[in-house]
Coordinates of C-alpha atoms and ligand atoms in Angstrom, one line a residue:
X1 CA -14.1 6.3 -24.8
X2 CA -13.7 8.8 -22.1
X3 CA -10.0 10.4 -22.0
X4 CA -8.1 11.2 -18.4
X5 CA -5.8 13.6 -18.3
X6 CA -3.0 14.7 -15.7
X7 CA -3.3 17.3 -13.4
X8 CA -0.1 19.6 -13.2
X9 CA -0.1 23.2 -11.3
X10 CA -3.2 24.2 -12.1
X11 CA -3.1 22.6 -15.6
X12 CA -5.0 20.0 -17.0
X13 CA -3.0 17.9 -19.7
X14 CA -4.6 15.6 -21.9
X15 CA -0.6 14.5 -22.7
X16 CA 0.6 14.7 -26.0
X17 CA 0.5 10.7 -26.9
X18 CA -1.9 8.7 -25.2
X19 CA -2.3 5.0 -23.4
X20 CA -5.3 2.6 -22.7
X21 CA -6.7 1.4 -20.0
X22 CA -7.9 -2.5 -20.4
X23 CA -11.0 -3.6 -18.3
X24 CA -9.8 -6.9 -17.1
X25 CA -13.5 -8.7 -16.9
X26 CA -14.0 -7.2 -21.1
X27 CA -10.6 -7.5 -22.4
X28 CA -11.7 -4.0 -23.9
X29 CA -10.1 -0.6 -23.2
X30 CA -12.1 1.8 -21.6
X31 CA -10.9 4.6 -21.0
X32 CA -7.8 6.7 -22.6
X33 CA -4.8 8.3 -20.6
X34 CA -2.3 11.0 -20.8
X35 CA 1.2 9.8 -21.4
X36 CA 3.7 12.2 -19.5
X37 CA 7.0 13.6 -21.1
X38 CA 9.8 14.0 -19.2
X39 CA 9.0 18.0 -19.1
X40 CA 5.8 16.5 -17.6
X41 CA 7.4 15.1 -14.7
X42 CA 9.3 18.3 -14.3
X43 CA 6.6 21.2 -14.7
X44 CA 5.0 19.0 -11.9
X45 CA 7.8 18.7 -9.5
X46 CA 8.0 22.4 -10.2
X47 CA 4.4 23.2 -9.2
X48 CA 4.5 21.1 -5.9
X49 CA 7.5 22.8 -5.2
X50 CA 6.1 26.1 -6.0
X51 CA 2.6 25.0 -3.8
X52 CA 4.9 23.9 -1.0
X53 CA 7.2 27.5 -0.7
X54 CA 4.3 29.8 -1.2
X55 CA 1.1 28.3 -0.3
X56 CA 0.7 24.6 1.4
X57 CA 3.5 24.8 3.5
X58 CA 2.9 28.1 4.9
X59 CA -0.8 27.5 5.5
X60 CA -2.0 27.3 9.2
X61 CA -2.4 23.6 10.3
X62 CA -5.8 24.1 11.4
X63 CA -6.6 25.9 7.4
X64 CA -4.6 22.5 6.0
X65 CA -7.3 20.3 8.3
X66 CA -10.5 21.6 7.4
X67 CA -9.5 21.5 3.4
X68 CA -8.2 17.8 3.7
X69 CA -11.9 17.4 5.6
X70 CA -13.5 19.0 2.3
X71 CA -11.5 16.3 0.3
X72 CA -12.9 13.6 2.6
X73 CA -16.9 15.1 1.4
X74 CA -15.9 15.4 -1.9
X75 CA -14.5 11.8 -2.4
X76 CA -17.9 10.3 -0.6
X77 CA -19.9 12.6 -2.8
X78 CA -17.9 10.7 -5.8
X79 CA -17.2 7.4 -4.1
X80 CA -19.2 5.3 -6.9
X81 CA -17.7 6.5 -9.9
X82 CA -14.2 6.6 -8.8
X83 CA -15.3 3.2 -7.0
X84 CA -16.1 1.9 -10.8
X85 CA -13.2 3.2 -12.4
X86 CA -10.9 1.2 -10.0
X87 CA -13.0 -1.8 -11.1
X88 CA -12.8 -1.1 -14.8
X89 CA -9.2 -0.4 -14.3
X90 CA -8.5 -3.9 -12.2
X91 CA -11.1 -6.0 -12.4
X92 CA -11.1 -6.3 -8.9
X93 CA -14.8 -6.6 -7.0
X94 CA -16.8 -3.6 -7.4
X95 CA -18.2 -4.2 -3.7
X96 CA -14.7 -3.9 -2.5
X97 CA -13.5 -1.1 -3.9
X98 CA -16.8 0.6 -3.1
X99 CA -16.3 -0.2 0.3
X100 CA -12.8 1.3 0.2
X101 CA -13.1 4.3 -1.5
X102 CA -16.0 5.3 1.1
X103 CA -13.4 4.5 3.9
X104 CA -11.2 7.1 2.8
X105 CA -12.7 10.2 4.4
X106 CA -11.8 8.6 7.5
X107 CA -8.0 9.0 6.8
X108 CA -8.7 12.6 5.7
X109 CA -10.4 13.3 8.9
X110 CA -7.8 11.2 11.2
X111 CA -4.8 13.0 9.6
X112 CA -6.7 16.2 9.0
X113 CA -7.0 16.2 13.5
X114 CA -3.5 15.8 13.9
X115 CA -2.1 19.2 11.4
X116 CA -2.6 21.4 13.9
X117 CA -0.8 19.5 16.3
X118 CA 2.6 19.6 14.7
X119 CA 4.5 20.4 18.0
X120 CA 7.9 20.2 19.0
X121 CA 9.6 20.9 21.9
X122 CA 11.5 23.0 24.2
X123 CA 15.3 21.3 25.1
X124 CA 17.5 21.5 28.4
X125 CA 20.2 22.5 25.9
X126 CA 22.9 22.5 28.8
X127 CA 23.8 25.4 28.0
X128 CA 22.6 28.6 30.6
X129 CA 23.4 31.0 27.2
X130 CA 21.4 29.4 24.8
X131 CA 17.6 28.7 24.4
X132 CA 16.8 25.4 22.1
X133 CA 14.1 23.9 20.3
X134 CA 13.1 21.9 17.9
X135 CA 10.4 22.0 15.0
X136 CA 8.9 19.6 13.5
X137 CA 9.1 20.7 9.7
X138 CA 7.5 19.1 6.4
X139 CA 10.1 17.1 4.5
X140 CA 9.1 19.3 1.1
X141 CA 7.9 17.9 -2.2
X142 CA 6.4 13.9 -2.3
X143 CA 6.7 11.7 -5.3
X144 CA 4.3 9.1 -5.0
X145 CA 4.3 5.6 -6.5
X146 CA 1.5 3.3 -6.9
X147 CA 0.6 -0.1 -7.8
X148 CA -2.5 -1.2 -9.2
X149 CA -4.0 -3.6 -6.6
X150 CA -6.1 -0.6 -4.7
X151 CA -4.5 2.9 -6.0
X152 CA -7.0 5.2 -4.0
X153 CA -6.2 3.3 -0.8
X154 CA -2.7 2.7 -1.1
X155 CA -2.1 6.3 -2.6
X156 CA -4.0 8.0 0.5
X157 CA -2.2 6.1 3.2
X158 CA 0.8 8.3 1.4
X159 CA -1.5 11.9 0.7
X160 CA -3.6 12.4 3.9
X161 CA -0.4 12.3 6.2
X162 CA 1.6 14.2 3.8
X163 CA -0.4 17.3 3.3
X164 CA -1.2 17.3 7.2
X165 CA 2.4 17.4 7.6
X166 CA 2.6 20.4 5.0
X167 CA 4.2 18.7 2.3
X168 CA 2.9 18.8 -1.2
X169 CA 3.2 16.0 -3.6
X170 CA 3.4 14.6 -7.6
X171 CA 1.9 11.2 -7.6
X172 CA 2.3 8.3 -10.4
X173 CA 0.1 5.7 -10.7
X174 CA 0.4 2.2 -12.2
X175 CA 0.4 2.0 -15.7
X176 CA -2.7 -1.1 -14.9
X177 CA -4.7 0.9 -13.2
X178 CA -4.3 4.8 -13.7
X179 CA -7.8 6.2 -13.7
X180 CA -9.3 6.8 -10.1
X181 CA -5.9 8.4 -9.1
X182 CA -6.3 11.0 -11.6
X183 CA -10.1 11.4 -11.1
X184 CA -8.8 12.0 -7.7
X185 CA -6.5 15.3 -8.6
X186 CA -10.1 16.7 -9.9
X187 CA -11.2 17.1 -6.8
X188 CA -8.5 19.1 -5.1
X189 CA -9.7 22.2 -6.8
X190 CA -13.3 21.9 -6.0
X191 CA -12.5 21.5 -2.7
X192 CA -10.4 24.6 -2.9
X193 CA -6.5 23.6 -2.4
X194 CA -4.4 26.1 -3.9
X195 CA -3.0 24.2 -7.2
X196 CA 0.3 22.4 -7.1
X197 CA -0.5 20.7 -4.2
X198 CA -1.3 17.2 -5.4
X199 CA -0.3 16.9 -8.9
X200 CA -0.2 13.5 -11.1
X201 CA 1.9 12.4 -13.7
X202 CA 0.9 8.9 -15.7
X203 CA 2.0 6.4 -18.5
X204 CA 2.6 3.5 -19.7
X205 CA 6.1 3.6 -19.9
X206 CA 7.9 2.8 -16.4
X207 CA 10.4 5.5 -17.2
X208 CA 7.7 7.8 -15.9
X209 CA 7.6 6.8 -12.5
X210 CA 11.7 6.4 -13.0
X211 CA 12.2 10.1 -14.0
X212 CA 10.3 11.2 -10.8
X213 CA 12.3 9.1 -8.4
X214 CA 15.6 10.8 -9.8
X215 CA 14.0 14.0 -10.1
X216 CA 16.6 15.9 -7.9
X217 CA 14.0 18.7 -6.0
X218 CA 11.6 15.7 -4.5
X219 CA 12.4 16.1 -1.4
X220 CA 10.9 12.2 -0.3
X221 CA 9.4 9.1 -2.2
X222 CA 6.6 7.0 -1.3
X223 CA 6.7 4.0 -3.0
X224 CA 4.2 0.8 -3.0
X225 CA 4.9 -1.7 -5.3
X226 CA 7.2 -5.2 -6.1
X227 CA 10.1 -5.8 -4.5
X228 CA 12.4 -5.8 -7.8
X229 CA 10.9 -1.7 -8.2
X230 CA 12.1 -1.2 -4.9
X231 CA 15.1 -2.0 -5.2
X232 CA 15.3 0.2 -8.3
X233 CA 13.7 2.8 -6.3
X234 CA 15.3 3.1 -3.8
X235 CA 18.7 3.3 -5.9
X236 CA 17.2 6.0 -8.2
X237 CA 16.4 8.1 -5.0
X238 CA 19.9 7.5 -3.0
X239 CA 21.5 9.5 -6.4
X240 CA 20.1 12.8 -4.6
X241 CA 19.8 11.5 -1.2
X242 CA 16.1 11.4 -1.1
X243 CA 14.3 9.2 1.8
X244 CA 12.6 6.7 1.0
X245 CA 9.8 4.4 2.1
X246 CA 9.3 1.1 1.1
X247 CA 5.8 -0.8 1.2
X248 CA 6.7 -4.3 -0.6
X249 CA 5.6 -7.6 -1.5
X250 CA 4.6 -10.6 1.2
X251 CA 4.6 -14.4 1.6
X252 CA 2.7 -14.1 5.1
X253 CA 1.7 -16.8 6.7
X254 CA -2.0 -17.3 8.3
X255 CA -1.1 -20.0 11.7
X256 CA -3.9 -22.3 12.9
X257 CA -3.3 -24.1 16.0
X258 CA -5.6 -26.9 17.1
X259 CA -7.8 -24.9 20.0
X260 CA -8.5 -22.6 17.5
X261 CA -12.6 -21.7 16.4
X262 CA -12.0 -23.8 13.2
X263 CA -14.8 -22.1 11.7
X264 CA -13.2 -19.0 11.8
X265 CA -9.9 -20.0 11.1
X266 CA -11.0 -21.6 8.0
X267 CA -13.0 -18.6 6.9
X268 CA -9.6 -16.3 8.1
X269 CA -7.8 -18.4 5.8
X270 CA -10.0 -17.8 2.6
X271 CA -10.5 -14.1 3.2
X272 CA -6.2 -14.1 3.2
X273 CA -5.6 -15.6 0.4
X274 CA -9.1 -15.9 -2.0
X275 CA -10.6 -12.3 -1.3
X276 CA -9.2 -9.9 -3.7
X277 CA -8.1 -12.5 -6.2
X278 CA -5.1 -12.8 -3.7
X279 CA -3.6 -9.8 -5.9
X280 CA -3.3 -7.9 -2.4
X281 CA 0.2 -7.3 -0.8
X282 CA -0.9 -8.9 3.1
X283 CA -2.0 -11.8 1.4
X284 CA -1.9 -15.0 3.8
X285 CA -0.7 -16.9 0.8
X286 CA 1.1 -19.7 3.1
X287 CA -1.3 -21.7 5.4
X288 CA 0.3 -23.1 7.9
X289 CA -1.8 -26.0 9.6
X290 CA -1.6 -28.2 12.7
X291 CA -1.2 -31.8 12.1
X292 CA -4.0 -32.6 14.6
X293 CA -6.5 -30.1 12.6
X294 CA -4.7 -30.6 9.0
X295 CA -7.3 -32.8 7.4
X296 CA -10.1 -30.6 8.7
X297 CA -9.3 -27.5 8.1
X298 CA -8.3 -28.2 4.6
X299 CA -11.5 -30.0 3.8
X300 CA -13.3 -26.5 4.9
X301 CA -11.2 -24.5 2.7
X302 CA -10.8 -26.8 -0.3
X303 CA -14.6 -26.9 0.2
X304 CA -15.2 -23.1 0.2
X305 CA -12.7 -22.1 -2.3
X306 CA -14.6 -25.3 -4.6
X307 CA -17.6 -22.6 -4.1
X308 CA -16.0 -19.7 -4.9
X309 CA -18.1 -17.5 -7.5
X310 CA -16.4 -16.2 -10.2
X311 CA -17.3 -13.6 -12.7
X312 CA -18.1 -10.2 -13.5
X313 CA -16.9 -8.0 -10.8
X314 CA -19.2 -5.6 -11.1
X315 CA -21.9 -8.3 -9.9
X316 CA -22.8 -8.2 -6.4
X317 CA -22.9 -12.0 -6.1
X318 CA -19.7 -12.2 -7.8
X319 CA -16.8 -13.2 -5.3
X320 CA -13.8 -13.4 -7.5
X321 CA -13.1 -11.2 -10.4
X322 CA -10.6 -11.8 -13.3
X323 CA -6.5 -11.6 -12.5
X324 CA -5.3 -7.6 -13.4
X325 CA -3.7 -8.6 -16.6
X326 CA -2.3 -10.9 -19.0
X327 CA 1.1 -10.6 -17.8
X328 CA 0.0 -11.6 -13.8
X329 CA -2.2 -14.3 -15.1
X330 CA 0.9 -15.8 -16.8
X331 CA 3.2 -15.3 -13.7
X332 CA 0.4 -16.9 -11.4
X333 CA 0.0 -20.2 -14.1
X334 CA 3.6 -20.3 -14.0
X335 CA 3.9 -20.9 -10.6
X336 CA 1.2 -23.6 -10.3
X337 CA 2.6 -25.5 -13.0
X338 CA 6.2 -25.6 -11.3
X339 CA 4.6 -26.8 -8.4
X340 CA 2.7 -29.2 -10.1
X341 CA 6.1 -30.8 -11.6
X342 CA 7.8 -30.7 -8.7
X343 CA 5.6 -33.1 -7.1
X344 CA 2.6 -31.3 -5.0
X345 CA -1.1 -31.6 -5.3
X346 CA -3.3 -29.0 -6.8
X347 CA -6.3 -30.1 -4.5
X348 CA -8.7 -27.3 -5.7
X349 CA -8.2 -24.7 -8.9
X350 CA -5.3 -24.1 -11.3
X351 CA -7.7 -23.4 -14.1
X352 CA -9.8 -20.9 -15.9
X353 CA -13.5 -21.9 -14.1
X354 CA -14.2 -21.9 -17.8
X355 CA -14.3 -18.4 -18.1
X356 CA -11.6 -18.1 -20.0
X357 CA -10.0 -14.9 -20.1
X358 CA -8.3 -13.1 -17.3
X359 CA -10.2 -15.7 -14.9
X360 CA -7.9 -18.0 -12.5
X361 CA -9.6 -20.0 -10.0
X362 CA -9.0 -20.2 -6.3
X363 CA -6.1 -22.7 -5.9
X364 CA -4.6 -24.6 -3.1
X365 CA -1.0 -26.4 -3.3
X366 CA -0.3 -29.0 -0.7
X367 CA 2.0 -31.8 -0.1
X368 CA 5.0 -28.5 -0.5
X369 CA 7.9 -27.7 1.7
X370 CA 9.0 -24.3 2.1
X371 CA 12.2 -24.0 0.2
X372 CA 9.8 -24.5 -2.9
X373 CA 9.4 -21.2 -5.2
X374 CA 5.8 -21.2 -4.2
X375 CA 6.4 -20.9 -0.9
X376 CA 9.0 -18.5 -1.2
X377 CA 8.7 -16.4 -4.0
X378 CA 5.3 -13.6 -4.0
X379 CA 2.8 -15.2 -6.1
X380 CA 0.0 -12.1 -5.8
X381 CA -2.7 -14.1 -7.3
X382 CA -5.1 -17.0 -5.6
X383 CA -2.8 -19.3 -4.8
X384 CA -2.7 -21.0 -1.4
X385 CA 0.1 -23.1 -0.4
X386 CA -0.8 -25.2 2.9
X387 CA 2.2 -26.6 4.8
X388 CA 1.8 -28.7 8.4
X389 CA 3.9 -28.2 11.9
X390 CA 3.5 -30.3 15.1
X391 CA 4.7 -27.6 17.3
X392 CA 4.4 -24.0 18.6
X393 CA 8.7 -23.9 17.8
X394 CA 8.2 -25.2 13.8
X395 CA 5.1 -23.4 13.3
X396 CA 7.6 -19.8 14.2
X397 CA 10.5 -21.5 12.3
X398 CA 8.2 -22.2 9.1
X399 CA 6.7 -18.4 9.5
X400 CA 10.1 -16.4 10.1
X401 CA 11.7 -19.0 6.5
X402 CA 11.1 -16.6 4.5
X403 CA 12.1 -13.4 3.0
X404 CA 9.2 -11.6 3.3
X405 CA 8.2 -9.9 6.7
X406 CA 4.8 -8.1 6.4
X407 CA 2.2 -9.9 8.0
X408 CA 1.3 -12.8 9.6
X409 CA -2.3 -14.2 11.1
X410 CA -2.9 -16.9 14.2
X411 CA -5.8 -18.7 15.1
X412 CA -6.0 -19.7 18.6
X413 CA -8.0 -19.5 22.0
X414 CA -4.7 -20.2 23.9
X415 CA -4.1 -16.3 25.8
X416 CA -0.5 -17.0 26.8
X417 CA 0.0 -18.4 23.1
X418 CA -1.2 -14.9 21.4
X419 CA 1.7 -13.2 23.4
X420 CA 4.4 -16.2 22.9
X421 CA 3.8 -15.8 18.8
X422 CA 3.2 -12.3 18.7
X423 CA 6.4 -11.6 20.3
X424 CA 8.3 -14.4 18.2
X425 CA 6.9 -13.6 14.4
X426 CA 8.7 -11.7 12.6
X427 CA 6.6 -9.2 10.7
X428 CA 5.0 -5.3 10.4
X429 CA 1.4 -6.7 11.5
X430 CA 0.2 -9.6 13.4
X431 CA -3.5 -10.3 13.5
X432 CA -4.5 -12.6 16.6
X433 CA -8.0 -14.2 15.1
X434 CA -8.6 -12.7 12.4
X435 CA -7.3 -11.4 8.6
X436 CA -6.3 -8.3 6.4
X437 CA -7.8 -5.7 8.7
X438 CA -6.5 -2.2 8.6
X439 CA -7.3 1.0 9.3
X440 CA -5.9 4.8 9.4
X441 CA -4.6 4.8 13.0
X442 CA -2.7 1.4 12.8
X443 CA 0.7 1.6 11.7
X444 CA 0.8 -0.5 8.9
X445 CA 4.4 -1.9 7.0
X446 CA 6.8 -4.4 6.6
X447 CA 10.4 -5.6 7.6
X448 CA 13.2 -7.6 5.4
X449 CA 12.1 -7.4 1.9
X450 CA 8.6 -6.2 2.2
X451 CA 10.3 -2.8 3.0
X452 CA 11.0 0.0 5.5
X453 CA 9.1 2.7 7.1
X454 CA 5.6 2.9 8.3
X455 CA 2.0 4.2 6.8
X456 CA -1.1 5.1 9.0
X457 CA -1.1 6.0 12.5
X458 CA 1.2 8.7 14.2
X459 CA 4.2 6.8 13.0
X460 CA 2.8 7.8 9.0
X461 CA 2.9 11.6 9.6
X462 CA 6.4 11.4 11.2
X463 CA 7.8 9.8 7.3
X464 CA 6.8 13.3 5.9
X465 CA 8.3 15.3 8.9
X466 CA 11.7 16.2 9.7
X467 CA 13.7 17.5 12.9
X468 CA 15.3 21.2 13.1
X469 CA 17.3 21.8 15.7
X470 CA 16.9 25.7 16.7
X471 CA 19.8 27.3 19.3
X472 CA 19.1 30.6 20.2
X473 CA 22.2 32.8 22.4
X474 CA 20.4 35.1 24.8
X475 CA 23.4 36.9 26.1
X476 CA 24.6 38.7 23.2
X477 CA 28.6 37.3 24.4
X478 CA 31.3 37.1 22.2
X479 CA 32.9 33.8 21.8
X480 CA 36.2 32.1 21.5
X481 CA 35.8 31.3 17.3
X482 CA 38.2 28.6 17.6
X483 CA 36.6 26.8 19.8
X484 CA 33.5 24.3 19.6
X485 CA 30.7 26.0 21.6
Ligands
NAD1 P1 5.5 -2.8 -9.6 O1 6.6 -2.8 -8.7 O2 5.6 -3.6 -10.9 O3 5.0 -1.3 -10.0 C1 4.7 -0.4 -9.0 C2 4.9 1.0 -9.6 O4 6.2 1.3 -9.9 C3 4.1 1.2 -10.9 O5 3.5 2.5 -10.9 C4 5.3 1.2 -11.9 O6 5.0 2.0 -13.1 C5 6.4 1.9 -11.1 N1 7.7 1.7 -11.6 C6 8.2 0.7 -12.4 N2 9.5 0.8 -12.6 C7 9.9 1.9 -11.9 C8 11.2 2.6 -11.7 N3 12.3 2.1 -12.2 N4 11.2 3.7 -10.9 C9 10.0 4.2 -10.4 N5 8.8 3.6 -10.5 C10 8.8 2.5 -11.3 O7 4.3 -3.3 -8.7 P2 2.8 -3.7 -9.2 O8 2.8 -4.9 -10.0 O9 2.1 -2.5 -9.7 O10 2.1 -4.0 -7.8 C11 2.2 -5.3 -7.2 C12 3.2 -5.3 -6.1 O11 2.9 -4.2 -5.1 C13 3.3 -6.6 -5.3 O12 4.6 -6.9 -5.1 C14 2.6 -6.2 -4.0 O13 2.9 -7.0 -2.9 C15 3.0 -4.8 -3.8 N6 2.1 -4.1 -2.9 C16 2.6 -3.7 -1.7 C17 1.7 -3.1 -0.8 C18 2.2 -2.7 0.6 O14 1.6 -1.8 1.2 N7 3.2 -3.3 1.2 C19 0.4 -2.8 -1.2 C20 0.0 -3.2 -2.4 C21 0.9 -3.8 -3.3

C-alpha cells in the first residue's frame, strides 16, 4: 500500500503514527497517511511564515506568476494520477475528477495574470503637507481547510489567489479524502517555489485541522466544509482575531416555471442534484416545480434518475459512484426514512441498487412541505425533494424559506422573469438555464449559513489582501503634539 506523507518547509514527513485512506467503491484502504502532531502543525505554520518574510512575499509579482504558471504544467502533466487518487479517496466519478483536476491550470494562469497587478492608489489626502497612499499588502500566512467532496478544486479556489496575492499557506485536508492534496505539495518543488510556501498538514483526528485554526501566527483561514465546522471555526479563529472565510453547506433550490425548455429543465434538475452523488455543496437538492408542468417534469426526472447507472466509479459508463463513507451513507438513509414516516413518497430510490455497499441510489421525495427536515436540513447525498408553487411570489417565498443561501437555478424563456428572480433570490450564485457551472473568474460563495466571503474572480484575491494606509509629511514642519493632525 503506497504511504503519503506531509510536506512541511522543505521536509517530507511520513508522520510518526499513521491513518488509512478507504476507497469507497472497495471498502479497502489504499493508501497510508501521515498523522500530524501538534509540533506538526507548528513547524509548518513556522515555515510558511518563514517562506512568507524572506522569500514569497518579497518575490516580484511578475516572478510569483510565471512559477504559479509552472504549477499549472505540472498538475496537467500529473492530472491522471492525482485525478485517481481523488477517486480512490471519494469514490466519486473518475471522469469528473479528471475533468477537474485538468481545469485547474486555468486558475493558476487566471490568478497568476493578476500578481503583477497588485496596485493601489494615490489619495487626495486633504492635506497640502502630506503625500498618501495606499498598498495593497498580502494578509501573511493561510491555513487552509478542506472537505472531501473535490479537495484539488476546492483547495485551489483558496491557493492560486493566495500566492498571487503573496501569501503563503499550511493546508489540511479532510480526514476522507487526504491524498491528492498532498500529492499536490510534491509538485511545488519541481516547479521550483522556494519551500514553505504551500505546506500540508493531515490526520484523522479533527484536532488537526483544530490546532491550525487557533494557531496564533496564521494570519487568515480558508475554510470549506459543514456548517457545524464553521461555526467551530470561525470561533477557534476569533481567539487571535484571524479573518475568516466561510464556504458552507446549501439547500438550493433549482425553479422551473412553465415556459421553460422542459427538456432542459429536467436534465438541469438531474445534473443538481444526481451528478456527483449530490455529495456536492451547490447541490439543487430542492425542486421546485410549477403546478401546470408538475406531473411532467417529474415523470422526466423520476424517469432519468430510474436509469441512473451505478457502479464502479472508475468506469466510464458509470454515472453514480458509491456515497464517501459509512458515516454519510447513514446520515443520507436517515433522512429518507424520516421522510418516509412523516408521510411523503419515495417515488424513485431510497435503496442500495443492490450493490450493497457504500451505494445509495438516486432518490426523489415528493408530497413534502418545506418546514420538513428534508427540506431544510443539507442532506449532501442524492436526494431530491420536489415541492410545487402556482406563482412567481411562492415560487421566491419557497426559495428564500430556508437557511441556506448559496445557490439557486431557474428555468424559463420569460426575459423580464430572469431579472424579476434574479433580483429577488436570495443567494451567492444564480444560474438562469442551466446548473452547477463555475469557473475561476466568477465569484463564487454563499450568504446566511452557507457562509461569508467570496472565492474566484477579483473579489477571491482581495480575501488574501489587506489595505495600508501610507501618510508621508513633505514639509519637514514641526507640529502641535497635542493635537490630532
Ligand atoms: P466537515 O465540516 O465535516 O469537515 C471539513 C474539514 O474541517 C475537514 O478537513 C475536517 O477535518 C475539518 N475540521 C473538523 N473539525 C474541525 C475544527 N474544529 N477546526 C478546524 N477544522 C476542523 O465537512 P465535510 O463533511 O468534509 O464536507 C462536507 C461539507 O462541506 C458539506 O456541508 C458541504 O456543503 C460543504 N462544502 C461546501 C462547499 C462550498 O464551497 N460552499 C464546497 C464543498 C463542500
Amino acid at each position: 500500500m503506497r504511504h503519503i506523507s506531509m510536506q512541511i518547509g522543505a521536509d517530507r514527513r511520513p508522520g510518526t503514527t499513521t491513518f488509512e485512506s478507504l476507497d469507497p467503491y472497495t471498502g479497502e484502504p489504499w493508501a497510508t497517511v501521515a498523522e500530524a502532531t501538534e509540533a506538526d502543525v507548528d513547524d509548518a505554520v513556522r515555515a510558511a511564515r518563514t517562506a512568507f518574510e524572506t522569500t514569497w512575499g518579497p518575490m516580484p509579482g511578475r516572478e510569483r506568476g510565471r512559477l504559479l504558471r509552472r504549477l499549472g504544467e505540472l498538475i496537467t502533466e500529473n492530472a491522471d494520477e492525482l485525478a485517481l487518487a481523488e477517486t480512490r479517496d471519494n469514490g466519486k466519478l473518475l471522469r469528473e475528477m479528471r475533468g477537474q483536476v485538468r481545469s485547474l491550470p486555468g486558475w493558476y494562469e487566471y490568478y497568476a495574470g493578476l500578481a503583477d497587478k497588485i496596485d493601489g492608489r494615490v489619495v487626495d489626502t486633504g492635506r497640502p503637507d502630506y503625500f498618501g497612499y495606499v498598498s495593497r499588502e498580502p494578509v501573511g500566512v493561510v491555513g487552509a481547510i478542506m472537505p472531501w467532496n473535490s479537495p484539488l478544486l476546492l483547495l485551489t479556489f483558496k491557493l492560486a489567489p493566495a500566492l498571487a496575492a503573496g501569501c503563503t499557506m499550511v493546508a489540511k485536508p479532510s480526514e476522507q479524502a487526504p491524498v491528492s492534496i498532498l500529492l499536490l505539495a510534491e509538485l511545488f518543488e519541481r516547479a521550483g517555489f522556494p519551500p514553505g510556501v504551500f505546506n500540508t498538514v493531515s490526520g484523522a483526528s479533527r484536532e488537526v485541522g483544530r490546532w491550525l485554526v487557533e494557531h496564533p501566527d496564521v494570519d487568515r483561514v480558508s475554510f470549506t466544509g459543514s456548517e457545524t465546522t464553521g461555526i467551530a471555526v470561525a470561533r477557534g479563529a476569533a481567539g487571535h482575531f484571524a479573518p475568516v472565510t466561510l464556504e458552507l453547506g446549501g439547500k438550493s433550490a433549482n425553479i422551473v416555471f412553465p415556459d421553460a425548455d422542459l427538456d432542459a429543465a429536467s436534465n438541469g434538475l438531474i445534473a443538481g442534484i444526481f451528478a456527483a452523488a449530490g455529495q456536492t455543496c451547490i447541490a439543487g437538492s430542492r425542486a421546485l416545480v410549477h403546478e401546470d408542468v408538475y406531473e411532467e417534469v417529474l415523470g422526466r426526472v423520476a424517469e432519468r434518475a430510474a436509469r441512473i447507472k451505478l457502479g464502479d466509479p472508475q468506469d466510464p459508463d458509470t454515472e453514480m459512484g458509491p456515497i464517501c463513507f459509512a458515516g454519510q451513507l447513514d446520515k443520507i438513509r436517515g433522512f429518507v426514512a424520516e421522510a418516509e414516516d412523516s408521510g411523503a413518497d419515495i417515488m424513485t430510490g431510497g435503496g442500495d441498487g443492490g450493490l450493497g455497499g457504500l451505494f445509495f441510489e438516486p432518490t426523489i421525495v415528493a408530497n413534502v412541505t418545506n418546514d420538513a427536515r428534508v427540506c431544510q436540513e443539507e442532506v449532501f447525498g442524492p436526494v431530491l425533494s420536489v415541492l410545487k408553487f402556482r406563482t412567481e411570489d411562492e415560487a421566491v417565498a419557497l426559495a428564500n424559506d430556508s437557511r441556506f443561501g448559496l445557490a439557486a437555478g431557474v428555468w424559463t424563456r420569460d426575459v423580464q422573469r430572469t431579472f424579476r428572480m434574479t433580483k429577488r433570490l436570495r443567494a451567492g450564485t444564480i444560474w438562469i438555464n442551466a446548473y452547477r457551472t463555475l469557473n475561476y473568474s466568477m465569484p463564487f460563495g454563499g450568504i446566511k449559513a452557507s457562509g461569508f466571503g467570496r472565492e474566484n474572480g477579483i473579489e477571491g484575491l482581495h480575501e488574501y489582501l489587506t489595505d495600508k494606509a501610507v501618510w508621508i509629511e513633505t514639509t519637514g514642519a514641526t507640529r502641535d503634539p497635542f493635537v490630532l493632525g
